[in-house]
XYZ file of C-alpha atoms in Angstrom:
749
model
C -4.166 35.814 83.828
C -3.078 39.800 84.069
C -6.278 41.024 85.107
C -5.061 44.811 85.144
C -4.314 44.345 81.646
C -6.764 42.006 79.974
C -9.737 43.353 81.841
C -9.197 46.936 81.608
C -8.676 47.471 77.813
C -9.570 50.562 76.639
C -9.357 51.262 72.939
C -8.158 54.874 72.739
C -5.432 54.423 75.689
C -4.049 50.810 75.366
C -0.535 50.781 74.172
C 0.560 46.859 73.604
C 4.084 45.821 72.663
C 5.223 42.386 71.589
C 7.359 40.633 73.925
C 11.100 40.016 73.173
C 12.048 36.545 72.268
C 9.325 36.012 69.649
C 10.008 34.620 66.065
C 7.416 34.459 63.509
C 7.585 32.043 60.400
C 5.175 32.168 57.557
C 3.763 28.703 56.838
C 1.225 27.527 53.939
C -0.967 24.628 53.502
C -3.534 23.660 50.673
C -6.310 25.099 52.488
C -4.777 28.086 54.446
C -1.943 30.395 55.231
C -0.730 31.159 58.788
C 2.311 32.386 60.939
C 3.897 30.169 63.534
C 5.058 32.095 66.686
C 7.773 30.665 68.411
C 8.415 31.858 72.086
C 12.159 30.880 72.285
C 12.272 31.788 75.758
C 9.812 29.272 77.115
C 9.898 26.839 74.071
C 6.469 26.956 72.807
C 4.443 27.551 69.961
C 1.495 29.383 68.714
C -0.510 29.694 65.411
C -1.977 32.989 64.052
C -3.828 33.936 60.587
C -2.900 36.582 58.491
C -5.453 39.014 59.847
C -4.142 38.213 63.330
C -0.311 38.806 62.201
C -1.076 42.011 60.655
C -2.591 43.296 63.924
C 0.565 41.763 65.813
C 3.250 43.451 63.307
C 2.003 47.041 64.188
C 2.108 46.616 68.047
C 4.945 48.583 69.061
C 4.058 50.010 72.463
C 3.508 53.616 71.163
C 0.533 53.170 68.968
C -2.982 52.797 70.860
C -4.793 49.618 70.064
C -7.434 52.107 68.315
C -4.662 53.320 65.967
C -3.513 49.927 65.158
C -6.981 48.426 64.228
C -7.408 51.534 62.070
C -3.982 50.737 60.322
C -4.838 47.095 59.896
C -8.339 48.229 58.467
C -6.423 50.404 55.734
C -4.463 47.749 54.911
C -6.699 44.537 54.554
C -9.960 46.166 54.216
C -12.852 43.617 54.941
C -10.339 40.985 55.725
C -9.270 42.946 58.586
C -10.166 42.123 62.242
C -13.195 43.743 63.463
C -12.824 46.063 66.995
C -14.215 43.211 69.112
C -12.086 40.686 67.380
C -8.978 42.783 67.843
C -9.821 43.520 71.502
C -10.281 39.692 72.135
C -6.614 38.869 69.900
C -5.042 41.674 72.336
C -6.627 39.765 75.696
C -5.164 36.884 74.564
C -1.874 37.868 73.907
C -1.894 39.710 77.273
C -3.204 36.506 78.930
C -0.425 34.328 77.102
C 2.260 36.496 78.209
C 3.192 37.243 74.434
C 2.521 41.144 74.775
C 2.416 43.725 77.476
C 1.200 47.196 78.137
C 2.780 50.335 79.967
C 1.264 49.068 83.308
C 3.265 46.015 82.852
C 6.618 46.344 81.268
C 8.314 43.500 79.442
C 10.829 43.375 82.461
C 7.763 42.929 84.881
C 6.164 40.616 82.502
C 9.481 38.222 82.343
C 9.675 38.397 86.018
C 6.259 37.146 86.734
C 6.747 34.408 84.100
C 10.209 33.263 85.140
C 8.686 33.226 88.916
C 5.686 30.852 87.318
C 8.304 28.855 85.619
C 10.300 28.430 88.564
C 7.345 26.997 90.457
C 6.080 24.952 87.593
C 9.830 23.395 87.553
C 9.602 23.181 91.472
C 6.478 21.260 91.327
C 7.847 18.773 88.414
C 10.638 18.073 90.497
C 8.758 17.123 93.701
C 6.413 15.287 91.650
C 6.989 11.856 92.282
C 4.642 10.817 89.486
C 6.570 12.006 86.652
C 10.364 13.575 87.265
C 12.343 14.873 84.457
C 16.043 15.099 84.899
C 17.853 17.238 82.024
C 21.368 16.171 80.982
C 22.408 18.743 78.924
C 22.220 20.124 74.987
C 22.961 17.055 72.535
C 22.557 18.919 69.341
C 26.088 18.679 68.074
C 26.005 14.674 68.741
C 22.740 14.204 66.736
C 24.360 16.169 64.075
C 27.149 13.766 63.790
C 24.899 10.881 64.052
C 22.657 12.419 60.924
C 25.609 12.666 58.965
C 26.398 8.906 59.175
C 22.816 7.721 59.628
C 20.451 10.281 57.716
C 20.261 7.862 54.878
C 17.714 5.657 57.101
C 15.377 8.810 56.849
C 14.919 8.196 52.919
C 12.613 6.592 50.355
C 14.566 3.932 49.688
C 14.614 3.178 53.518
C 10.914 3.544 53.643
C 10.338 0.904 51.078
C 12.628 -1.303 53.126
C 10.766 -0.662 56.051
C 7.236 -1.687 54.470
C 8.820 -4.905 53.169
C 10.518 -6.140 56.368
C 7.719 -5.148 58.626
C 5.134 -6.727 56.279
C 7.040 -10.133 56.108
C 7.449 -9.982 59.765
C 4.145 -9.604 60.553
C 3.044 -12.270 58.334
C 5.787 -14.609 59.935
C 4.608 -13.625 63.377
C 0.979 -14.128 62.407
C 1.628 -17.676 61.273
C 3.489 -18.645 64.215
C 1.135 -16.607 66.850
C 0.076 -19.759 68.842
C 3.529 -20.731 69.311
C 4.601 -17.347 70.300
C 1.688 -17.173 72.784
C 2.753 -20.373 74.555
C 6.453 -19.418 74.567
C 5.613 -15.997 76.134
C 4.759 -17.440 79.465
C 8.449 -17.180 80.437
C 8.296 -13.377 79.988
C 6.965 -12.664 83.217
C 8.904 -14.736 85.479
C 11.254 -13.172 87.625
C 14.440 -13.708 85.264
C 12.633 -13.455 82.269
C 11.228 -10.022 83.327
C 14.648 -8.690 84.138
C 15.714 -9.572 80.593
C 12.494 -7.976 79.215
C 13.318 -4.755 81.227
C 16.892 -4.390 79.884
C 15.806 -4.973 76.190
C 13.038 -2.217 76.885
C 15.426 0.445 78.191
C 17.779 -0.271 75.068
C 14.825 0.137 72.713
C 13.941 3.312 74.177
C 17.336 4.728 73.430
C 16.883 3.635 69.993
C 13.550 5.386 69.913
C 14.791 8.423 71.226
C 17.912 8.618 68.832
C 15.576 8.154 66.051
C 13.626 11.097 67.064
C 16.944 13.451 67.144
C 18.466 11.968 63.718
C 15.220 12.663 61.999
C 14.803 16.135 63.396
C 18.395 17.168 62.338
C 17.828 15.524 58.776
C 15.179 17.862 58.086
C 17.202 20.873 59.567
C 15.752 20.911 63.306
C 17.408 21.151 66.279
C 17.721 18.799 69.417
C 17.700 21.230 72.366
C 18.224 18.830 75.214
C 17.825 15.081 76.357
C 17.519 13.663 79.990
C 15.590 11.027 81.506
C 12.071 11.036 82.646
C 11.224 8.816 85.802
C 7.375 7.811 85.376
C 5.930 5.910 88.287
C 9.719 5.378 89.298
C 10.347 3.911 85.599
C 13.245 5.441 83.567
C 12.251 6.672 80.222
C 14.962 8.733 78.226
C 13.610 11.636 76.066
C 14.867 14.349 73.651
C 13.598 17.594 72.985
C 12.510 17.995 69.259
C 10.111 20.805 69.715
C 11.963 22.711 66.877
C 10.639 20.659 64.211
C 7.698 23.066 64.435
C 9.859 25.380 62.217
C 9.626 22.714 59.289
C 7.495 23.835 56.548
C 5.937 20.597 55.826
C 3.779 19.048 58.441
C 4.334 15.371 57.082
C 7.997 16.014 58.071
C 6.732 17.066 61.534
C 4.717 13.881 61.720
C 7.620 11.788 60.547
C 10.020 13.271 63.299
C 7.283 12.453 65.850
C 6.617 9.237 64.547
C 10.306 7.929 64.025
C 10.880 6.464 67.256
C 7.737 4.198 66.763
C 8.869 3.479 63.231
C 12.252 2.455 64.593
C 11.107 0.082 67.220
C 8.475 -1.656 64.799
C 11.344 -2.244 62.241
C 13.301 -3.844 64.890
C 10.137 -5.985 65.966
C 9.769 -7.243 62.663
C 13.391 -8.073 62.308
C 13.221 -9.679 65.636
C 10.031 -11.704 64.621
C 12.055 -12.990 61.673
C 14.942 -14.039 63.909
C 12.647 -15.747 66.529
C 11.162 -17.697 63.760
C 13.899 -19.267 62.318
C 16.250 -19.627 65.295
C 16.321 -22.582 67.874
C 15.403 -22.194 71.409
C 18.132 -20.503 73.603
C 19.311 -17.138 74.440
C 18.962 -15.682 70.942
C 15.076 -16.481 70.502
C 14.693 -15.019 74.027
C 16.322 -11.918 73.401
C 14.288 -11.844 69.953
C 11.040 -12.490 71.626
C 11.854 -9.908 74.298
C 12.318 -7.218 71.538
C 8.992 -8.352 69.626
C 6.960 -7.599 73.043
C 8.899 -4.252 74.053
C 9.094 -2.884 70.646
C 5.716 -3.684 69.459
C 3.095 -4.089 72.175
C 4.382 -1.075 73.993
C 4.769 1.299 71.298
C 1.236 0.615 70.060
C -0.467 0.723 73.223
C 1.573 3.876 74.729
C 3.218 5.770 72.182
C 0.711 5.742 69.503
C -1.924 6.762 71.901
C -2.678 10.533 71.024
C -4.315 11.227 74.651
C -0.948 10.943 75.884
C 1.898 13.379 75.504
C 3.931 11.012 73.421
C 4.583 10.297 69.802
C 0.926 9.911 68.833
C 0.078 13.076 70.533
C 2.570 15.208 68.608
C 1.775 13.276 65.343
C -2.018 14.207 65.857
C -0.958 17.853 66.598
C 1.188 18.084 63.264
C -1.328 16.585 61.362
C -3.852 18.902 62.461
C -1.533 21.991 62.542
C -2.228 22.883 66.031
C 0.538 23.578 68.082
C 0.135 23.032 71.855
C -3.112 21.256 71.203
C -3.199 19.694 74.903
C -2.698 23.347 76.239
C -5.617 24.609 73.988
C -7.901 21.712 74.812
C -7.073 22.031 78.636
C -7.944 25.720 78.205
C -11.170 25.017 76.822
C -11.898 22.584 79.380
C -11.137 25.173 82.143
C -13.394 27.907 80.305
C -16.262 25.490 80.037
C -15.986 24.633 83.502
C -15.920 28.223 84.630
C -18.902 28.802 82.420
C -20.742 26.206 83.929
C -20.075 26.859 87.299
C -19.217 30.696 87.669
C -21.095 31.757 84.587
C -17.901 33.250 83.079
C -18.535 34.538 79.511
C -16.603 32.478 76.724
C -13.313 33.224 76.013
C -11.667 33.831 72.612
C -10.700 30.274 70.828
C -7.754 30.736 68.784
C -8.956 28.182 66.414
C -12.316 27.960 64.948
C -14.195 25.757 62.270
C -12.990 22.182 62.242
C -9.843 22.942 64.248
C -11.969 24.652 66.783
C -14.125 21.333 67.253
C -10.828 19.294 67.087
C -9.559 21.484 70.000
C -12.708 20.883 72.047
C -13.170 17.026 71.155
C -9.514 16.563 72.241
C -9.810 18.546 75.635
C -12.901 16.647 76.581
C -11.234 13.319 75.697
C -8.009 14.012 77.527
C -9.554 14.994 80.583
C -11.549 11.733 80.620
C -8.218 9.825 79.834
C -6.515 11.374 82.476
C -9.339 10.251 84.816
C -9.080 6.688 83.861
C -5.453 6.516 83.890
C -5.330 8.345 87.218
C -7.628 5.276 88.507
C -5.821 2.513 86.570
C -2.404 3.546 88.005
C -3.859 3.695 91.340
C -4.488 -0.079 90.985
C -1.354 -0.871 89.217
C 1.149 0.808 91.688
C -0.629 -0.416 94.431
C -0.397 -3.831 92.976
C 2.827 -3.674 91.956
C 4.717 -1.753 94.662
C 2.483 -2.121 97.560
C 2.884 0.798 100.177
C 5.266 2.834 98.000
C 2.678 2.363 95.064
C -0.384 3.342 97.186
C 1.756 6.765 97.851
C 2.621 7.040 94.380
C -1.165 6.549 93.311
C -2.273 9.082 96.096
C 0.295 11.534 94.624
C -1.250 10.810 91.035
C -4.768 11.714 92.624
C -3.525 14.888 94.145
C -1.487 16.165 91.271
C -3.513 15.161 88.171
C -7.290 15.885 89.806
C -7.098 17.620 93.189
C -4.756 20.346 92.421
C -6.005 21.322 89.356
C -9.504 21.516 90.716
C -8.466 23.253 93.782
C -6.521 25.742 91.589
C -9.439 26.257 89.391
C -11.954 26.964 92.018
C -9.647 29.115 93.979
C -8.893 31.141 91.107
C -12.308 32.403 90.408
C -13.138 32.808 94.189
C -9.967 35.237 94.418
C -10.666 37.023 91.225
C -11.250 40.708 92.022
C -13.327 41.169 89.024
C -15.696 37.960 89.811
C -19.138 39.588 91.299
C -21.176 37.798 94.295
C -23.464 36.230 91.307
C -20.588 33.936 90.044
C -20.047 32.601 93.324
C -23.783 32.060 94.033
C -24.084 30.373 90.941
C -21.038 28.087 91.962
C -22.806 27.054 95.080
C -26.049 26.592 93.225
C -24.470 24.509 90.164
C -22.278 22.441 92.739
C -25.326 21.934 95.035
C -27.723 21.124 92.479
C -25.000 18.419 91.163
C -24.384 16.899 94.591
C -28.279 16.770 94.974
C -28.447 15.127 91.876
C -25.825 12.671 92.469
C -27.105 11.847 95.913
C -30.577 11.437 94.417
C -29.254 8.881 91.835
C -26.985 6.973 94.557
C -30.151 6.661 96.766
C -32.411 5.106 93.888
C -32.498 1.102 93.900
C -29.786 -0.733 91.824
C -31.477 -1.700 88.652
C -29.314 -4.659 88.119
C -30.253 -8.019 88.569
C -28.247 -11.356 89.718
C -27.751 -13.834 86.527
C -26.908 -17.419 86.859
C -26.767 -19.959 84.202
C -29.427 -22.922 84.724
C -30.321 -26.455 83.346
C -33.920 -27.908 83.424
C -33.818 -31.476 84.851
C -36.008 -34.175 85.998
C -36.881 -33.730 89.966
C -36.799 -37.527 90.464
C -34.880 -39.592 88.007
C -34.971 -43.469 88.038
C -31.982 -44.950 86.663
C -31.994 -48.250 84.710
C -28.858 -50.111 85.408
C -27.794 -53.791 84.332
C -28.151 -56.595 87.229
C -27.060 -59.223 85.090
C -24.201 -59.117 82.799
C -24.952 -60.078 79.155
C -25.408 -59.318 75.549
C -28.545 -56.858 74.632
C -30.284 -58.569 72.194
C -33.326 -56.586 72.025
C -34.395 -52.912 72.601
C -38.075 -52.044 72.982
C -38.135 -48.495 73.607
C -36.504 -45.198 72.291
C -35.112 -42.123 73.601
C -38.029 -39.725 74.671
C -40.558 -42.665 74.728
C -43.222 -42.535 77.286
C -43.650 -45.891 78.861
C -45.456 -47.148 81.916
C -44.577 -49.027 84.886
C -43.960 -52.886 83.833
C -43.376 -52.196 80.414
C -40.367 -54.203 78.959
C -37.323 -51.943 78.207
C -34.479 -54.597 77.181
C -33.927 -58.206 76.716
C -30.209 -59.259 77.407
C -29.049 -63.007 76.896
C -26.204 -64.608 78.558
C -25.156 -68.252 77.275
C -22.684 -68.512 80.022
C -25.249 -67.865 82.469
C -27.730 -70.409 80.601
C -24.953 -73.047 80.069
C -24.213 -72.403 84.011
C -27.851 -73.154 84.828
C -28.132 -76.305 82.643
C -24.894 -77.872 84.333
C -26.331 -76.841 87.730
C -29.629 -78.719 86.852
C -27.449 -81.597 85.596
C -25.434 -81.752 88.901
C -28.777 -81.258 91.088
C -30.348 -84.798 89.244
C -27.001 -86.529 89.738
C -27.035 -85.283 93.530
C -30.852 -86.920 94.021
C -29.802 -90.118 92.327
C -26.756 -90.456 94.653
C -28.933 -89.706 97.478
C -31.604 -92.502 96.709
C -28.944 -95.121 96.305
C -27.428 -94.411 99.624
C -30.724 -94.594 101.302
C -31.657 -97.830 99.372
C -27.981 -99.564 100.908
C -28.844 -98.237 104.143
C -26.037 -95.424 104.039
C -27.907 -93.103 106.227
C -24.868 -90.463 106.606
C -23.831 -90.605 103.170
C -27.480 -89.854 102.148
C -27.659 -86.923 104.802
C -24.639 -85.407 103.161
C -26.219 -85.759 99.640
C -29.345 -84.087 101.166
C -27.361 -81.007 102.170
C -25.446 -80.960 98.728
C -28.844 -80.760 97.040
C -30.183 -78.036 99.339
C -27.026 -75.873 98.390
C -27.443 -76.750 94.613
C -31.149 -75.907 94.775
C -29.929 -72.205 96.363
C -27.406 -71.576 93.806
C -30.028 -72.572 90.972
C -32.353 -70.247 92.577
C -29.812 -67.445 92.205
C -28.874 -68.233 88.732
C -32.514 -68.567 87.740
C -33.015 -65.101 89.223
C -30.272 -63.644 87.447
C -31.537 -65.149 83.935
C -35.009 -63.301 85.113
C -33.181 -60.125 85.618
C -32.039 -60.411 81.837
C -35.569 -59.041 81.060
C -35.441 -55.502 82.115
C -38.893 -53.603 82.990
C -39.824 -50.048 83.891
C -40.044 -49.425 87.326
C -42.198 -46.357 87.020
C -44.019 -44.365 84.229
C -42.169 -41.816 82.651
C -40.152 -40.865 79.625
C -37.201 -42.767 78.642
C -33.923 -40.493 78.556
C -30.838 -42.044 76.636
C -28.287 -41.263 74.101
C -28.174 -43.657 70.734
C -29.949 -46.812 72.506
C -29.538 -48.426 68.875
C -25.888 -48.504 69.243
C -26.169 -50.643 72.371
C -27.868 -53.519 70.422
C -25.476 -56.528 70.547
C -23.015 -55.171 72.708
C -21.975 -56.683 75.938
C -23.025 -54.833 79.195
C -21.600 -55.142 82.750
C -23.327 -55.421 85.890
C -24.189 -51.957 87.413
C -23.849 -50.547 83.787
C -26.362 -47.721 83.033
C -28.672 -48.114 80.261
C -31.041 -45.387 80.366
C -33.029 -42.908 82.896
C -36.900 -42.686 83.305
C -38.319 -39.275 84.414
C -41.530 -37.854 84.950
C -41.827 -34.870 82.346
C -44.603 -33.215 84.511
C -42.072 -33.196 87.586
C -39.275 -31.080 86.712
C -37.037 -28.702 88.479
C -34.266 -25.807 87.953
C -30.641 -26.207 88.946
C -28.631 -22.928 88.864
C -25.133 -22.027 89.593
C -24.799 -18.489 91.158
C -21.209 -16.975 91.228
C -19.514 -16.678 94.567
C -19.517 -12.722 94.240
C -23.240 -12.885 94.056
C -23.882 -15.454 96.558
C -24.778 -12.898 99.323
C -27.659 -11.477 97.076
C -29.365 -15.164 97.200
C -28.944 -16.460 100.706
C -32.170 -15.013 101.741
C -34.324 -15.661 98.742
C -35.994 -19.128 99.744
C -39.392 -19.196 98.772
C -39.109 -16.074 96.751
C -39.644 -15.757 92.962
C -37.273 -16.073 90.419
C -37.564 -15.424 86.814
C -36.206 -18.092 84.003
C -35.159 -17.224 80.392
C -34.809 -20.259 78.283
C -32.689 -20.160 75.334
C -34.682 -20.579 72.103
C -37.729 -19.778 73.795
C -39.478 -16.175 73.999
C -41.652 -16.809 77.089
C -40.265 -15.817 80.593
C -41.123 -18.448 83.466
C -41.280 -18.118 87.044
C -40.382 -20.198 89.849
C -39.514 -20.108 93.421
C -36.033 -20.985 95.333
C -36.308 -24.403 97.209
C -32.695 -24.650 98.033
C -29.539 -22.658 98.536
C -26.145 -24.938 99.085
C -24.517 -23.331 102.274
C -21.202 -22.909 100.556
C -19.526 -22.516 97.024
C -18.620 -25.790 95.512
C -16.830 -26.675 92.467
C -18.828 -29.743 91.905
C -20.598 -30.036 88.364
C -23.931 -31.041 88.857
C -25.151 -31.468 85.209
C -22.741 -31.909 81.739
C -24.952 -28.611 80.364
C -22.728 -26.455 82.588
C -19.475 -27.338 81.356
C -17.703 -25.438 78.654
C -16.284 -28.630 77.383
C -19.998 -29.632 76.239
C -20.743 -26.325 75.004
C -22.009 -24.907 78.441
C -21.103 -21.331 79.825
C -18.863 -22.152 82.512
C -15.034 -23.282 82.637
C -14.274 -26.684 83.776
C -11.176 -28.836 84.659
C -11.473 -32.430 83.386
C -9.439 -34.374 86.064
C -10.092 -37.744 84.638
C -9.634 -37.392 80.968
C -7.634 -40.334 79.305
C -6.479 -40.882 75.593
C -9.720 -41.842 73.498
C -12.232 -40.479 75.895
C -13.366 -37.990 73.173
C -14.458 -40.996 71.104
C -18.482 -40.744 71.021
C -19.131 -44.673 71.359
C -21.743 -46.404 73.498
C -19.350 -47.437 75.643
C -17.844 -43.874 76.605
C -21.674 -42.803 76.762
C -22.235 -45.312 79.235
C -19.402 -43.855 81.532
C -20.743 -40.473 81.479
C -21.891 -40.797 85.125
C -18.241 -41.410 86.186
C -17.088 -38.557 83.793
C -19.015 -36.077 85.584
C -17.357 -36.632 88.684
C -14.012 -35.760 86.884
C -15.413 -32.418 85.959
C -14.452 -29.500 88.524
C -15.619 -26.129 88.011
C -12.883 -23.570 87.733
C -14.435 -20.851 89.815
C -16.651 -22.379 92.926
C -20.248 -21.429 92.663
C -23.538 -21.589 94.650
C -26.317 -24.116 93.758
C -30.042 -23.403 93.611
C -32.536 -25.317 93.257
C -35.843 -23.662 91.842
C -39.231 -25.308 91.709
C -41.307 -23.914 88.761
C -44.857 -22.532 89.207
C -47.129 -24.765 87.080
C -50.679 -25.946 86.493
C -49.824 -29.534 85.154
C -53.079 -30.355 82.956
C -51.262 -31.384 79.953
C -47.655 -30.771 80.771
C -47.362 -27.142 79.540
C -46.489 -24.620 82.387
C -47.997 -21.198 83.524
C -46.668 -18.464 85.021
C -48.246 -17.869 88.683
C -51.132 -15.880 89.015
C -51.479 -15.847 85.163
C -53.815 -18.188 83.246
C -52.417 -17.467 79.887
C -50.720 -20.587 78.322
C -46.961 -20.598 77.839
C -46.664 -21.495 74.304
C -43.401 -23.825 74.600
C -43.263 -26.498 77.228
C -39.898 -27.026 79.192
C -38.170 -30.128 78.272
C -35.590 -31.649 80.514
C -31.758 -30.702 79.321
C -33.057 -27.048 78.205
C -30.718 -24.467 79.475
C -31.279 -20.674 80.112
C -30.351 -17.697 82.439
C -32.088 -16.981 85.634
C -32.600 -13.712 87.072
C -32.826 -12.833 90.460
C -34.451 -9.187 90.964
C -34.437 -8.949 94.722
C -31.368 -6.912 95.168
C -32.811 -4.490 97.871
C -29.512 -2.016 97.854
C -29.124 1.435 96.631
C -27.089 2.431 93.682
C -24.629 3.925 95.708
C -24.066 0.912 97.983
C -23.778 -1.250 94.697
C -21.404 0.894 92.941
C -19.111 1.007 96.275
C -19.481 -2.820 96.794
C -18.275 -3.295 93.104
C -15.391 -0.765 93.178
C -14.303 -2.344 96.447
C -14.388 -5.926 95.110
C -12.543 -4.808 91.909
C -9.699 -3.064 93.617
C -9.662 -6.089 96.054
C -9.198 -8.565 93.085
C -6.642 -6.480 91.568
C -4.733 -5.950 94.952
C -4.755 -9.837 95.500
C -3.687 -10.788 91.887
C -0.268 -11.852 91.379
C 1.374 -11.778 87.947
C 4.967 -12.324 88.345
C 5.989 -8.833 88.315
């Protein structure tokens, strides 16, 4: 800012003259008419209205500003700028370097601007984040390309583009699952090299498309080169001359030509990939699909980055230098807040003015987010060098502009003490408020999935193999100790007992015969045989008695499809059902390893339970915490394969195991041992506060009934509200963990 000019404008004495090298072009739209100002020396554009242009056209360096205002009023009448508006326009001209006064001649102004441009150029060259290398003026080359390839920018070509892209998209979506599984090879070491090479070639096609479209509509390609963004080479061409085009849609087409070309190639490559056999051709086609579609849509189409999407938005809004205007608004907003500086004249008003403000704020937020993301990405992919680049990004994008902003107003000769006092007051207030917020207790809770189960389950197993002849109970039925549950039959066991009894009678007969004939030794041997047969018969009769299965305790029967067991053969040790006490329930919860430090000291402290499908909140207390993270799955209800919330690995799945038969149900206990958690967790056991009068549960210290009783097998979320740390410590810990997890992640790059 040239304070000697812009801050001392006196209506009767100031004489302004436009700087050399400015070109004006009249442009129209449906709603308004304006003049485009091209600063050919700096390659930037501005836009002014008819009233502003009338004022600018009278600035010859000889007439005072008061005389110029009088002339424009006589020409335009009520449409002319007011005195205040004219002074603001004059100030904007001086601050933008578009005009000068006698106190700062054109030569002096150009020297200052040249010096400023040299500083900016030097900063760009030493900036390790983004380095531009200019390689000359390719206008004649693109003029030749436009003669031969200009037909690609036409209505027939546009119709062909729509048909091919639509067909390619449909084919791609139809084979999406196959493509997703195939894409795993992209990010291997060799696959990444092919992908990088394909991507560089596509970027050249992208930039050629910009240049051809610009020449097709009569523009000029002023330069081309290579931009190294985070050491990644990106070709670029200078098509800023497209702002001279009268149609904003032509400007948008020039800005979007690269994306359109890449998307067309992606569609063609998708068709080739679908109809080709596995091999090099299919691999290259897949690389083109990835590089020409995802990268284009994610980066080039993003209007908050200075790529194609940004230029298309600026063309559509018809706001040259949208990013610069937005940044100027943000700087002025910061100056108003921190220094009390009065609002400066905004070149755009109405909807355009709101668009500039919104874009400036959004671009600032995006830049901060991008800086943080690049810090992680650079450190993750390039180790020490990446951290250096990330630090450079923070300095270039955040620290340097912030320092320049504050220093500019502190060294401003026209800034009074009040503005500096305001800065310290506002900054101190913000710092105090932030410190206060960071010292507050963290309002978050540790959450973990849980399942309700019986505290002490009695498993009913088969002691003697046989066929289930009768079932006397049903799932969920209350039984008492000694009630009959199952009746099994074993024809083989019955025949074996019958044969054993016959053999026993024969042994007794042989013994009596030997005793009668005086064969004492042989009679003694028969006696031993009889004893052995009696022992075996006793065991067989005991096994026969065990075919009748009775309840060992009172409780509720837990089983699945007991009716399917009828007339089926069951082996020894096979589980038939379980019996549990409905008044003796406990909760098993699995806490993530990250939150394990929060629960290590929670024994005997209360927790809150939210059961899915029930509005009531229940309370309990932690009775046991596993000493380390485990991958053992304590209950099927946790497994994602059974509709639970946690991902598991099934190490014992075999063909046919998905069949829901009685046999598979009886093997669930073995199947549970085959299920392992993908991410190990800490197991908690929680006992419920209860007053077991009729099976309903009550909150501790509360006599109000809970409307719905808990049942075994119910699931929900357990909340631990004992995080005794400040918001600052919590956010710091979360940030450190996030950074650590991203730094340790390997992804083949």
